[in-house]
CSV table of C-alpha atoms in Angstrom, one decimal:
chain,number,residue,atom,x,y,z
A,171,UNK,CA,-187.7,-107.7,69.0
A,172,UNK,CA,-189.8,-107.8,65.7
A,173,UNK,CA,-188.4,-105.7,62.8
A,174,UNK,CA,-190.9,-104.4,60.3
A,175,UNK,CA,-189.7,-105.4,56.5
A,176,UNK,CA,-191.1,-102.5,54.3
A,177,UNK,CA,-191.3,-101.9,50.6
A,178,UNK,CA,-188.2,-99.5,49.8
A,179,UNK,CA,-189.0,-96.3,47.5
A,180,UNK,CA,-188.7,-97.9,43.4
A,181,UNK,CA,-188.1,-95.1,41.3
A,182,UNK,CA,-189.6,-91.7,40.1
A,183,UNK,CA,-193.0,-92.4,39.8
A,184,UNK,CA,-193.8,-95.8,41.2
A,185,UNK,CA,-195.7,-96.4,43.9
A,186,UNK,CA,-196.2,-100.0,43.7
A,187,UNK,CA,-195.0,-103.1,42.5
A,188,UNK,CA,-196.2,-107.2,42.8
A,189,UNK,CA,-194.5,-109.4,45.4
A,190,UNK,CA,-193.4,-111.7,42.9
A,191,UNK,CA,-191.7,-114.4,44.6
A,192,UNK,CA,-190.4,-115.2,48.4
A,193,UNK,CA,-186.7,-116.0,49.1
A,194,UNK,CA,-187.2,-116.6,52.5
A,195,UNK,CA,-189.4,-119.0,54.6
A,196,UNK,CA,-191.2,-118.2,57.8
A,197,UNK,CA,-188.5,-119.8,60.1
A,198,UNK,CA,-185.4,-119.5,58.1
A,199,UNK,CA,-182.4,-117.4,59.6
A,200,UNK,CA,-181.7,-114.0,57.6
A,201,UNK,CA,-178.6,-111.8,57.1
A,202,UNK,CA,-178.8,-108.2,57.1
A,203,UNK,CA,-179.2,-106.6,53.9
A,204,UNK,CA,-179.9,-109.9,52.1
A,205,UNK,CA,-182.8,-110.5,49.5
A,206,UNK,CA,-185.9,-111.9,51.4
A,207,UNK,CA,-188.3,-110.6,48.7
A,208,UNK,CA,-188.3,-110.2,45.0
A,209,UNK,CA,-190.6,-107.4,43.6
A,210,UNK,CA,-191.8,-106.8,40.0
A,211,UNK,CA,-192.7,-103.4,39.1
A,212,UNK,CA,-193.7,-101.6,35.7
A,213,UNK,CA,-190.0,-101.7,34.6
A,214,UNK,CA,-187.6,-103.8,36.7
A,215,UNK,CA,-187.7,-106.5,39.5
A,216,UNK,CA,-186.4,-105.4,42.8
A,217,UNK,CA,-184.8,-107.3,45.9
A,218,UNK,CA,-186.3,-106.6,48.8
A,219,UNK,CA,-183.4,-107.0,51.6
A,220,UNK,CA,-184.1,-107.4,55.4
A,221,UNK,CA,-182.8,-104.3,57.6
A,222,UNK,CA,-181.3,-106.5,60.2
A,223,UNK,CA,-180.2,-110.2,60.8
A,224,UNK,CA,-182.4,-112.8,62.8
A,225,UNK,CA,-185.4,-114.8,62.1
A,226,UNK,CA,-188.3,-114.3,59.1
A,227,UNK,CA,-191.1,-114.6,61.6
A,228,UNK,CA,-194.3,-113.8,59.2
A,229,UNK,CA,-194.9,-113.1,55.8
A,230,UNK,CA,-197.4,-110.2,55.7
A,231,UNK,CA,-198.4,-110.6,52.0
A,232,UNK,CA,-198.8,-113.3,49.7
A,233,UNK,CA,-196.7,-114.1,46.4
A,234,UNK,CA,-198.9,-112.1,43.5
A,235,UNK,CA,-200.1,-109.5,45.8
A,236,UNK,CA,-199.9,-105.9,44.6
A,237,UNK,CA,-197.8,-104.0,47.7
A,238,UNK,CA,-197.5,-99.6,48.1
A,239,UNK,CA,-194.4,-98.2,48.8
A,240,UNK,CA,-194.0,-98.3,52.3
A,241,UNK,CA,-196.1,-101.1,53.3
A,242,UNK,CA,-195.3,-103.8,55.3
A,243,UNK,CA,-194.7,-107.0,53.5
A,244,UNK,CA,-192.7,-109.1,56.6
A,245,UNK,CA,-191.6,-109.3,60.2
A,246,UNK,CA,-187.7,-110.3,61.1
A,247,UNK,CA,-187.1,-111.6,64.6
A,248,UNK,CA,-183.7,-109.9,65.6
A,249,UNK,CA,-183.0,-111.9,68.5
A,250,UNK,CA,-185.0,-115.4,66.9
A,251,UNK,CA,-183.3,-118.7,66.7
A,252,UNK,CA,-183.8,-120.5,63.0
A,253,UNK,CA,-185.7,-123.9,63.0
A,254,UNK,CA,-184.6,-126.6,61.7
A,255,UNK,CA,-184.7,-126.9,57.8
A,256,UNK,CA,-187.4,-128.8,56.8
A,257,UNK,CA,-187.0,-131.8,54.9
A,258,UNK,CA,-187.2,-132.5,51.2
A,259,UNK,CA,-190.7,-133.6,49.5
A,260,UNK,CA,-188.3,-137.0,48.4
A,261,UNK,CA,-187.1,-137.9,52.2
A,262,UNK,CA,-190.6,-137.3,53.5
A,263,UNK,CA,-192.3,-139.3,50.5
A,264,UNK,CA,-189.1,-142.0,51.9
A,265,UNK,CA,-190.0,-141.5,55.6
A,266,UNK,CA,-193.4,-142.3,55.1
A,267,UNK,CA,-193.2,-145.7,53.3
A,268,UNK,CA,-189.7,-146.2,54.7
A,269,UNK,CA,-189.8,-146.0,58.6
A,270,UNK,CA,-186.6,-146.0,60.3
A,271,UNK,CA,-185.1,-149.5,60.5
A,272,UNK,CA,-187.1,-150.9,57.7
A,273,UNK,CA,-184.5,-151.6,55.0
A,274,UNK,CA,-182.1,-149.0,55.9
A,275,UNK,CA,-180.1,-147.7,58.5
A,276,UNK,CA,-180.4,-144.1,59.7
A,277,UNK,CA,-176.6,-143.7,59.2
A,278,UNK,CA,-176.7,-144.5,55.4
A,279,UNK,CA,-179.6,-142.2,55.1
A,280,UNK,CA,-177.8,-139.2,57.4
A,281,UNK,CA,-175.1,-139.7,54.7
A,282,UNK,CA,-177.3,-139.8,51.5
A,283,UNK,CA,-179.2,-136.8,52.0
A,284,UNK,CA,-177.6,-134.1,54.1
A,285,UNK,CA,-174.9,-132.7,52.3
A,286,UNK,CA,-176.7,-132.4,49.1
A,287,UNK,CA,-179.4,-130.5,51.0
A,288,UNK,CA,-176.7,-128.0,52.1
A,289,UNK,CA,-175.0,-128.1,48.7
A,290,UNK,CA,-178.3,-126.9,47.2
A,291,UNK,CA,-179.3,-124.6,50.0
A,292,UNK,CA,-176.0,-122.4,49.6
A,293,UNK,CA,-176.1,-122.6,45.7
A,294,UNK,CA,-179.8,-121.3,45.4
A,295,UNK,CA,-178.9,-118.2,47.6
A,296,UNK,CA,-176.5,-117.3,44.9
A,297,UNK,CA,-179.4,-117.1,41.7
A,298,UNK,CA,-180.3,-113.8,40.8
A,299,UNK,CA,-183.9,-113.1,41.1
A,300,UNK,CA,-184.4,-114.1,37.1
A,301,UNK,CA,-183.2,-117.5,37.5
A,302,UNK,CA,-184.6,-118.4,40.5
A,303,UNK,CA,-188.1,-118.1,39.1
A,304,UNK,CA,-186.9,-119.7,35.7
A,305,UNK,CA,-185.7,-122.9,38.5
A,306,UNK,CA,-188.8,-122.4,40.2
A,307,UNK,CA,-190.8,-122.8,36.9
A,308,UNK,CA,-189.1,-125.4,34.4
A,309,UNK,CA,-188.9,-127.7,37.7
A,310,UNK,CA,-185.1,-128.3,37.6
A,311,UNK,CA,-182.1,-129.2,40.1
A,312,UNK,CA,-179.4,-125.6,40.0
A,313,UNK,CA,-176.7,-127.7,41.5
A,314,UNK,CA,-176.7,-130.0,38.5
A,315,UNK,CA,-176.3,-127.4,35.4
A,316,UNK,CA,-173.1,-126.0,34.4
A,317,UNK,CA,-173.3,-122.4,34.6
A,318,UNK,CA,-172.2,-120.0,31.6
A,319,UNK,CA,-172.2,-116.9,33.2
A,320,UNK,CA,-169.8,-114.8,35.1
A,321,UNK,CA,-168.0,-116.7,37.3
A,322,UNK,CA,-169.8,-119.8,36.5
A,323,UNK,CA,-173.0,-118.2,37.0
A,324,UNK,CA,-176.5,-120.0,36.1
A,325,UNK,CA,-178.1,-117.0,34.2
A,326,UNK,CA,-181.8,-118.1,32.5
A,327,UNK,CA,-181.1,-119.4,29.3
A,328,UNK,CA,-178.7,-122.3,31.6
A,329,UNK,CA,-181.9,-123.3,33.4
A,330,UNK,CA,-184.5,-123.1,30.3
A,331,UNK,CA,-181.6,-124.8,28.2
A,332,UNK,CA,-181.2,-127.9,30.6
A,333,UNK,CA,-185.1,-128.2,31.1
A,334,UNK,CA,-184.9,-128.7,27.5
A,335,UNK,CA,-182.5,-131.7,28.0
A,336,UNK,CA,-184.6,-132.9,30.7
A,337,UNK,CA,-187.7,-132.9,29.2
A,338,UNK,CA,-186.0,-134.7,26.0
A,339,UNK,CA,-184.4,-137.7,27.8
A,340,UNK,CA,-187.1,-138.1,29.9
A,341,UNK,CA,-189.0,-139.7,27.1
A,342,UNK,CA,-186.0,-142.3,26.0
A,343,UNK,CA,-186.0,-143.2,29.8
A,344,UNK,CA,-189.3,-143.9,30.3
A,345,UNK,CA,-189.2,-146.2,27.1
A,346,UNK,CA,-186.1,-147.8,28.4
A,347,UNK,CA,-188.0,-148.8,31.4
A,348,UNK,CA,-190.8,-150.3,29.7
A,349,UNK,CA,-189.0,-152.4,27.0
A,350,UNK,CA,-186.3,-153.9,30.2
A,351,UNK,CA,-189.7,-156.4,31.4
A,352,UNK,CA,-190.8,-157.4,28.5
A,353,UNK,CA,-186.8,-158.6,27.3
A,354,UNK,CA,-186.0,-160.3,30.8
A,355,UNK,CA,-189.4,-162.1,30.8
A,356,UNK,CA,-188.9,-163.6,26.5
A,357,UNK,CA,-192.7,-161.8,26.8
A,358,UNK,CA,-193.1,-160.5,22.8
A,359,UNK,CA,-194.0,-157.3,22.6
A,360,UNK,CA,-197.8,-156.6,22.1
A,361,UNK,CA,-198.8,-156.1,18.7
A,362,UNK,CA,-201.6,-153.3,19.0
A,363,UNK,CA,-200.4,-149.5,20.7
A,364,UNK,CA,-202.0,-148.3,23.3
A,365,UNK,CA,-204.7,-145.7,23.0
A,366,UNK,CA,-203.3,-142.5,22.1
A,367,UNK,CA,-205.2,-138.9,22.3
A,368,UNK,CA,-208.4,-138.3,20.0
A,369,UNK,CA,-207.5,-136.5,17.2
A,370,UNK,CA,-208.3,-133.0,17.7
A,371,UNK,CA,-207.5,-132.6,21.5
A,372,UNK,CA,-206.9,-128.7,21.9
A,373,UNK,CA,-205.1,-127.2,25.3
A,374,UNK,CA,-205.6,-123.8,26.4
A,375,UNK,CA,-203.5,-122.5,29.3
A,376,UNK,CA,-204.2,-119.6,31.2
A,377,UNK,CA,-201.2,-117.2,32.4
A,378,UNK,CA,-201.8,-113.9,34.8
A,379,UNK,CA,-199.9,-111.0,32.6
A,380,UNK,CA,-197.0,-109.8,34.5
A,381,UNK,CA,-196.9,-106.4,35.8
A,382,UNK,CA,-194.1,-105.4,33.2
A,383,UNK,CA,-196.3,-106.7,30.3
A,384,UNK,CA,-199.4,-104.9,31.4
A,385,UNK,CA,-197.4,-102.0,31.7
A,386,UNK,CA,-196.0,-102.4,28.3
A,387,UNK,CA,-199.1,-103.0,27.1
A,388,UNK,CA,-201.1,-99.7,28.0
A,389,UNK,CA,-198.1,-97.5,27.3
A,390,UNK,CA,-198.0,-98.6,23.5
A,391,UNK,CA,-201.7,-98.1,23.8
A,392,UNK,CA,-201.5,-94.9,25.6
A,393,UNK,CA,-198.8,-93.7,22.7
A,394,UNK,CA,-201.4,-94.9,20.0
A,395,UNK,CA,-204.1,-92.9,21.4
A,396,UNK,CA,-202.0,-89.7,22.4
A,397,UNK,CA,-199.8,-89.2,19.9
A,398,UNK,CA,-200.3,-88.3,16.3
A,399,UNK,CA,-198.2,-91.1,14.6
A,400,UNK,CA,-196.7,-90.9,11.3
A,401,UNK,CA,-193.7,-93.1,9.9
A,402,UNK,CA,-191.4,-92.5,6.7
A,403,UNK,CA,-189.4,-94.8,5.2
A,404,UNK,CA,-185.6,-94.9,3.2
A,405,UNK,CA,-183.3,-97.5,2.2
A,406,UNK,CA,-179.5,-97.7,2.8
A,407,UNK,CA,-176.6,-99.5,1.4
A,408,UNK,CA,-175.0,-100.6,4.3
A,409,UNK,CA,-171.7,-101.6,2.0
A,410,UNK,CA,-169.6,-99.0,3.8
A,411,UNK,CA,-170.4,-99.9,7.1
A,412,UNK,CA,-170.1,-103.8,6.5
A,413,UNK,CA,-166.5,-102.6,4.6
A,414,UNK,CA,-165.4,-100.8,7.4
A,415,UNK,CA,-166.3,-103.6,10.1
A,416,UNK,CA,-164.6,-106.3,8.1
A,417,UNK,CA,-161.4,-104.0,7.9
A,418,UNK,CA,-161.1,-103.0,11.2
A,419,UNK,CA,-163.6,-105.9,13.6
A,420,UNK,CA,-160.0,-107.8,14.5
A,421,UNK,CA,-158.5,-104.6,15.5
A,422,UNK,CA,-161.3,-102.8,17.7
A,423,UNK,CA,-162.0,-106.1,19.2
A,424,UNK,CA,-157.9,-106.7,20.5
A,425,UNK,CA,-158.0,-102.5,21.4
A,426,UNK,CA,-161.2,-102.5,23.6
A,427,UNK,CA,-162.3,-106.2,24.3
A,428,UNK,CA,-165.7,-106.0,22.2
A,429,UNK,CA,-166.8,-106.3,18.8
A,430,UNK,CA,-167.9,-103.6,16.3
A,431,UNK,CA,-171.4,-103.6,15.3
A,432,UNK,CA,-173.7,-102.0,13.6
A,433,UNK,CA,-175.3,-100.0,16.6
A,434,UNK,CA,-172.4,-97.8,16.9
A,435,UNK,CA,-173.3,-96.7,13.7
A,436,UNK,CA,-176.4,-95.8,14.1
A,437,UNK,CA,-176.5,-94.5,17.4
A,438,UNK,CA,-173.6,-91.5,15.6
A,439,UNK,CA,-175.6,-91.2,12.9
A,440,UNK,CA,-178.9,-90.4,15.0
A,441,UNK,CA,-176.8,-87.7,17.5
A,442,UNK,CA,-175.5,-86.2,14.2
A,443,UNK,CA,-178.9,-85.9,12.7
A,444,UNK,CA,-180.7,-84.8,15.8
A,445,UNK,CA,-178.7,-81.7,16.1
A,446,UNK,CA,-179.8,-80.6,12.3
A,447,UNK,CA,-183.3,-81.8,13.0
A,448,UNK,CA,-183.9,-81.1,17.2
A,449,UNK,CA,-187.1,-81.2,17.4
A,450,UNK,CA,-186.9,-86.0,16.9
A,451,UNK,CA,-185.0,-85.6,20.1
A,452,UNK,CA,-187.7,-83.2,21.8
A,453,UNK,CA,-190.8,-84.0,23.7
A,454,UNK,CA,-194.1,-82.1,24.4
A,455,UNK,CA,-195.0,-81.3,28.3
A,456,UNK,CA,-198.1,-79.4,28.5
A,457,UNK,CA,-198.0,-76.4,26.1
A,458,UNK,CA,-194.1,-76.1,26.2
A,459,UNK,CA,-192.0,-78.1,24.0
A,460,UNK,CA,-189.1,-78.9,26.2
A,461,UNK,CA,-185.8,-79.1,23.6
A,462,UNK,CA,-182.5,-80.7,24.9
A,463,UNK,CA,-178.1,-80.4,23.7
A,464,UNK,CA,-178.1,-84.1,24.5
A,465,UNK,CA,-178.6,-87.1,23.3
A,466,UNK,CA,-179.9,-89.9,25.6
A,467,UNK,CA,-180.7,-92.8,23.1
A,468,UNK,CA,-183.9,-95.9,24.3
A,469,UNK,CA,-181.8,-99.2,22.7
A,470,UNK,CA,-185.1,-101.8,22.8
A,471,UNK,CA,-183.5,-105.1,24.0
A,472,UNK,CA,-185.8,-108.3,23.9
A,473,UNK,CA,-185.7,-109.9,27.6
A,474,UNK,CA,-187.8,-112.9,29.1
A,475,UNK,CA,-190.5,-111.0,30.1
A,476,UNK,CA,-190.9,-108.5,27.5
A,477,UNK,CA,-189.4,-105.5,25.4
A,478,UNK,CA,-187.2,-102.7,27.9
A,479,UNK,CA,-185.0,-100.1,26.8
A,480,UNK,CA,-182.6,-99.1,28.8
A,481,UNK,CA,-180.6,-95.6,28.0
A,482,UNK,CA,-177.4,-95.1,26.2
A,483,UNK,CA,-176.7,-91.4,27.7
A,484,UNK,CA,-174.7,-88.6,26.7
A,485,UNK,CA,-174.5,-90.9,23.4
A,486,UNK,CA,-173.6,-87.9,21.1
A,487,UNK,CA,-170.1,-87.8,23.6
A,488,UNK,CA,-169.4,-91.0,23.8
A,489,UNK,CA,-166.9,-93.1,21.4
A,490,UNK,CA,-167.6,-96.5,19.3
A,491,UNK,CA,-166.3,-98.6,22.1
A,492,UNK,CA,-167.8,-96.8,24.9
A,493,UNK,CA,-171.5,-97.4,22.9
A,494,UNK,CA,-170.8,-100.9,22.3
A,495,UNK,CA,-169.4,-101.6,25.5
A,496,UNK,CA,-172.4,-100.0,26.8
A,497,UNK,CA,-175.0,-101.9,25.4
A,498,UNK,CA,-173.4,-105.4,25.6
A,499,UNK,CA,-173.7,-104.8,29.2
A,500,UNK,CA,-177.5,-104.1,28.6
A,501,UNK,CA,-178.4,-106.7,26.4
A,502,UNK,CA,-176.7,-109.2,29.4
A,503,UNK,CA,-178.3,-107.6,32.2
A,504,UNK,CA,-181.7,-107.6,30.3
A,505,UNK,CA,-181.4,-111.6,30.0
A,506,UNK,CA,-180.2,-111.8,33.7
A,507,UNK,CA,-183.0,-109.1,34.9
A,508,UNK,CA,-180.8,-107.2,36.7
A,509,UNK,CA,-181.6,-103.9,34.7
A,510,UNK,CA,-181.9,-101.2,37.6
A,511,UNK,CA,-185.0,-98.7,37.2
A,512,UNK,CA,-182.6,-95.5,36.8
A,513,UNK,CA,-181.0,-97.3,33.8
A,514,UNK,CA,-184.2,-97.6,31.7
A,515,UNK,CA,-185.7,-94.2,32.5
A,516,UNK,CA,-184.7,-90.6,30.7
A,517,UNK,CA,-184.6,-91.5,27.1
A,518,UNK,CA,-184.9,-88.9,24.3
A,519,UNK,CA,-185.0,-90.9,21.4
A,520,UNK,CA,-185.2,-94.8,21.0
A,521,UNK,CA,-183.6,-97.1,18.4
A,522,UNK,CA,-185.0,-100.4,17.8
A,523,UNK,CA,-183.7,-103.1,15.7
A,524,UNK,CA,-186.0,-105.8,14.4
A,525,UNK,CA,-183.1,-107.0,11.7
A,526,UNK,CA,-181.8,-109.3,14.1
A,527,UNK,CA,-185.2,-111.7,14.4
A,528,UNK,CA,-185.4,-111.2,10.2
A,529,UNK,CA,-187.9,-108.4,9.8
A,530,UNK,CA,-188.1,-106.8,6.4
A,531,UNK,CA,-190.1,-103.6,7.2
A,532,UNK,CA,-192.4,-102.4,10.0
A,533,UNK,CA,-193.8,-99.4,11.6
A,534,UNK,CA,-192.3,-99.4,15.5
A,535,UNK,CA,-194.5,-97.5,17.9
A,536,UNK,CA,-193.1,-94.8,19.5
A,537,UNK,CA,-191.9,-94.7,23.5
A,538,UNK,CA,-194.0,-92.0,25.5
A,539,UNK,CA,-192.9,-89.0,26.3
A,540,UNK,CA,-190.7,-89.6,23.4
A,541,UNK,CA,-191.3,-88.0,19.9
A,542,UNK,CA,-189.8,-90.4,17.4
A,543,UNK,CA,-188.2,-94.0,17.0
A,544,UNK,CA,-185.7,-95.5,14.3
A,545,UNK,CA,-186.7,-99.0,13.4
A,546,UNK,CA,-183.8,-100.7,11.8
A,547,UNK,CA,-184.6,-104.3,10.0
A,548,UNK,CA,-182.6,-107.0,8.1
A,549,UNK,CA,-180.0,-106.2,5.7
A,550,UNK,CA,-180.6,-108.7,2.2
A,551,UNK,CA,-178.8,-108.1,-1.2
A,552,UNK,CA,-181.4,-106.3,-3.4
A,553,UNK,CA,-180.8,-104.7,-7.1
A,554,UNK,CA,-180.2,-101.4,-7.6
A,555,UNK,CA,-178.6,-98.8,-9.8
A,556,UNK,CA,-175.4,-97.7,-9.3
A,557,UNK,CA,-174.0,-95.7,-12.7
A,558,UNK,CA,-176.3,-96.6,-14.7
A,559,UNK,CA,-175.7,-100.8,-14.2
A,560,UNK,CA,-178.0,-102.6,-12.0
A,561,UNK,CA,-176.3,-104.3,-9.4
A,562,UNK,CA,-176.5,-106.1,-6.2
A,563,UNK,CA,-175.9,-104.0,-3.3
A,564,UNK,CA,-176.8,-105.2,1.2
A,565,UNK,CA,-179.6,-103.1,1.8
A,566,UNK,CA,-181.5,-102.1,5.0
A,567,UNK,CA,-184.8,-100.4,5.4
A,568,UNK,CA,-184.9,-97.6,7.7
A,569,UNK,CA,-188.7,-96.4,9.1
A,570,UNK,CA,-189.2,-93.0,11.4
A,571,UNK,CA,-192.1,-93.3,13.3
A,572,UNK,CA,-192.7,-89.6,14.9
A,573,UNK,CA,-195.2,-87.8,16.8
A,574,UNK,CA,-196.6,-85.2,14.0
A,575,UNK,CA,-198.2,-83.1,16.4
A,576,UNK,CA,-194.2,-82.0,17.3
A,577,UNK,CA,-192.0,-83.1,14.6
A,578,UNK,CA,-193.4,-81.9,10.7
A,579,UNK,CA,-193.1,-84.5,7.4
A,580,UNK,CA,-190.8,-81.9,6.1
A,581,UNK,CA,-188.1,-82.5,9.4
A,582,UNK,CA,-189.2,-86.4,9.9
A,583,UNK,CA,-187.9,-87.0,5.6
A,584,UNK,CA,-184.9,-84.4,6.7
A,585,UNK,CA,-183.6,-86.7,9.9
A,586,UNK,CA,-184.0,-89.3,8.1
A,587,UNK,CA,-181.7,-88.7,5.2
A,588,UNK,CA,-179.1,-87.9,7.2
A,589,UNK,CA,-178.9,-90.8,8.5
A,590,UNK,CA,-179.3,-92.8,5.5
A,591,UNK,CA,-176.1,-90.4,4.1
A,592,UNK,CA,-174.3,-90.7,7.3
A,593,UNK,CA,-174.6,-94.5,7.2
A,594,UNK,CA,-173.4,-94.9,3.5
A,595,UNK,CA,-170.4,-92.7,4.0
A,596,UNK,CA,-168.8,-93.5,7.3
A,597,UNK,CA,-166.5,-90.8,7.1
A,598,UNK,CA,-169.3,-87.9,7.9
A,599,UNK,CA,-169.3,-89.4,11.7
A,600,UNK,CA,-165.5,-88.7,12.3
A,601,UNK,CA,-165.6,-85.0,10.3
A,602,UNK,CA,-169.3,-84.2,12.0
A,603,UNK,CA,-171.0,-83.1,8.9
């Protein structure tokens, strides 16, 4: 009996996604609930996983289609017998120039080539959708890279770090090669180089925007045209905070099994300014502005494909460790793209720090229906005045970009400063003043 294989529901608000890559081949065997499908939609990819076990009979849809909630995308043969693997491009390149008998015997190629197929076969079915397409693009062998994630997980940066090693001894071999004739001959080598590319040769490569990118892309648009965008600026000393990390990092980190950094701070230091200044942590719906007691805090976190920002909630509750803790596990799920949809929607502020690629000062863009967003940037040594001597002092500038049309210059400045004077005395986050 054929089994439809539909798209499952993929959050508030989504009603479609792309059918970004196929786990399964017509004719391979299938286990219940496991990933025959992976999906991209505006935020997150999503496994599709087959409602029963037997046979994937049909693929409905094609790899880049777009797909409605609902719709049929494959057909699973509950009571369908798997056929037989097909062989690899290398042992039918062999079986065509090498026909059985000729040069080798079919025992010595059973041996050769069977149990790495099954090696590879059981070791790709453990890759998490992200890695699977990163092995799909860079061209390269999972079973032969040493995995550095949890439980010897291959996560991305495994598979674009080994094409990297690939693609760099390939050249040495391939010289190798050509220098072995010329020694074993006593030929000289020849003494003009062979042609190399006209100078000016240009490339252009053309890449299909994926469906997170184009939905990053008119959002920020959407937020430029919609909102009424203003930022401020301030500076901050960050000597207390750097003081009170190199006091206490050894401690925190043997207590709760992650290091203290500077997001903690900041994320306090926001939920103690948004309750003097609520309206940077409201949002506009219609003609009602819709205030809120908590404090649900957008951390932007670079990932493969693009910016997300998945929610720190209840962030004005939680302690140091929990916050840290917190978004460690985003920033790893980001690179993995295992980010779940409910864990990057809801946000009521956003905090975004561009310090840690080097930038000096921007303007970030505020996250829709959001009305305002902390940029933090690099902390350098700068002169300034400190009892009347100029001295050096790690400094940080601070921008709030806000939506004016909710949140006035006079609040924006006000929200602002309490951060800068929360950040520069430490001691305001534990006495809530």
């Amino acid at each position: 009996m054929a089994t439809d294989v539909q798209v499952p529901a993929l959050g508030e608000s989504i009603t479609e996604g792309t059918l970004a890559q196929w786990l399964k081949k017509p004719g391979e065997a299938v286990k219940a609930d496991e990933p025959i499908a992976s999906l991209e939609t505006d935020k997150v990819s999503v496994e599709v996983p087959s409602p029963v076990a037997g046979v994937l009979t049909e693929q409905v849809v094609k790899e880049g289609d777009n797909v409605a909630v609902g719709a049929v995308i494959a057909r699973i043969d509950e009571g369908g017998t798997a056929a037989a693997a097909p062989a690899t491009e290398q042992a039918a390149a062999a079986a065509a120039t090498n026909p059985p008998g000729a040069g080798e015997t079919p025992a010595l190629k059973a041996d050769s080539t069977a149990p790495a197929a099954e090696v590879e076969e059981d070791h790709v079915t453990t890759l998490s959708p992200a890695v699977r397409r990163a092995v799909l693009e860079y061209h390269v062998d999972p079973t032969k890279i040493r995995g550095t994630g949890k439980d010897g997980r291959l996560t991305k940066d495994d598979v674009i770090a080994a094409a990297e090693a690939q693609k760099a001894s390939t050249p040495a071999k391939a010289g190798a090669q050509e220098a072995q004739p010329s020694a074993q001959s006593g030929a000289a080598p020849p003494s003009e180089p062979g042609p190399r590319p006209a100078p000016g040769d240009r490339k252009e490569e053309r890449v299909k925007m994926s469906r997170l990118r184009q939905t990053i892309a008119k959002r920020l648009k959407d937020a430029q045209n919609t909102a009424a965008m203003l930022t401020t600026f301030n500076d901050v000393d960050m000597s207390a905070v750097i003081e009170a990390r190199s006091r206490y990092k050894d401690l925190f980190e043997k207590k709760h099994g992650i290091r203290l950094g500077f997001m903690a701070f900041f994320v306090k230091a926001c939920a103690l300014a948004a309750r003097d200044v609520p309206s940077v942590n409201a949002s506009l719906e219609g003609d009602e502005i819709v205030y809120r007691d908590y404090f649900d805090v957008s951390i932007a976190v670079s990932a493969p494909k693009g910016l997300v920002v998945p929610v720190v909630r209840n962030a004005e509750a939680m302690s140091f460790a929990e916050i840290e803790k917190t978004i460690a596990g985003y920033g790893k799920k980001a690179k993995e793209g295992t980010l779940t949809i409910d864990e990057m929607t809801g946000g009521t502020f956003t905090i975004s720090n561009g310090g840690v690629f080097g930038s000096l000062l921007s303007t970030p863009i505020i996250n829709p229906p959001q009305s305002a967003v902390l940029g933090m940037h690099r902390i350098e040594e700068r002169p300034v005045v400190r009892d009347g001597q100029i001295v050096a002092r790690p400094m940080m500038y601070l921008a709030l970009s806000y939506d004016h049309r909710l949140v006035d210059g006079r609040e924006a400045v006000t929200f602002l400063v309490r951060v800068k004077e929360a950040i520069e005395d430490p001691t305001r986050l534990l006495i809530d003043l």
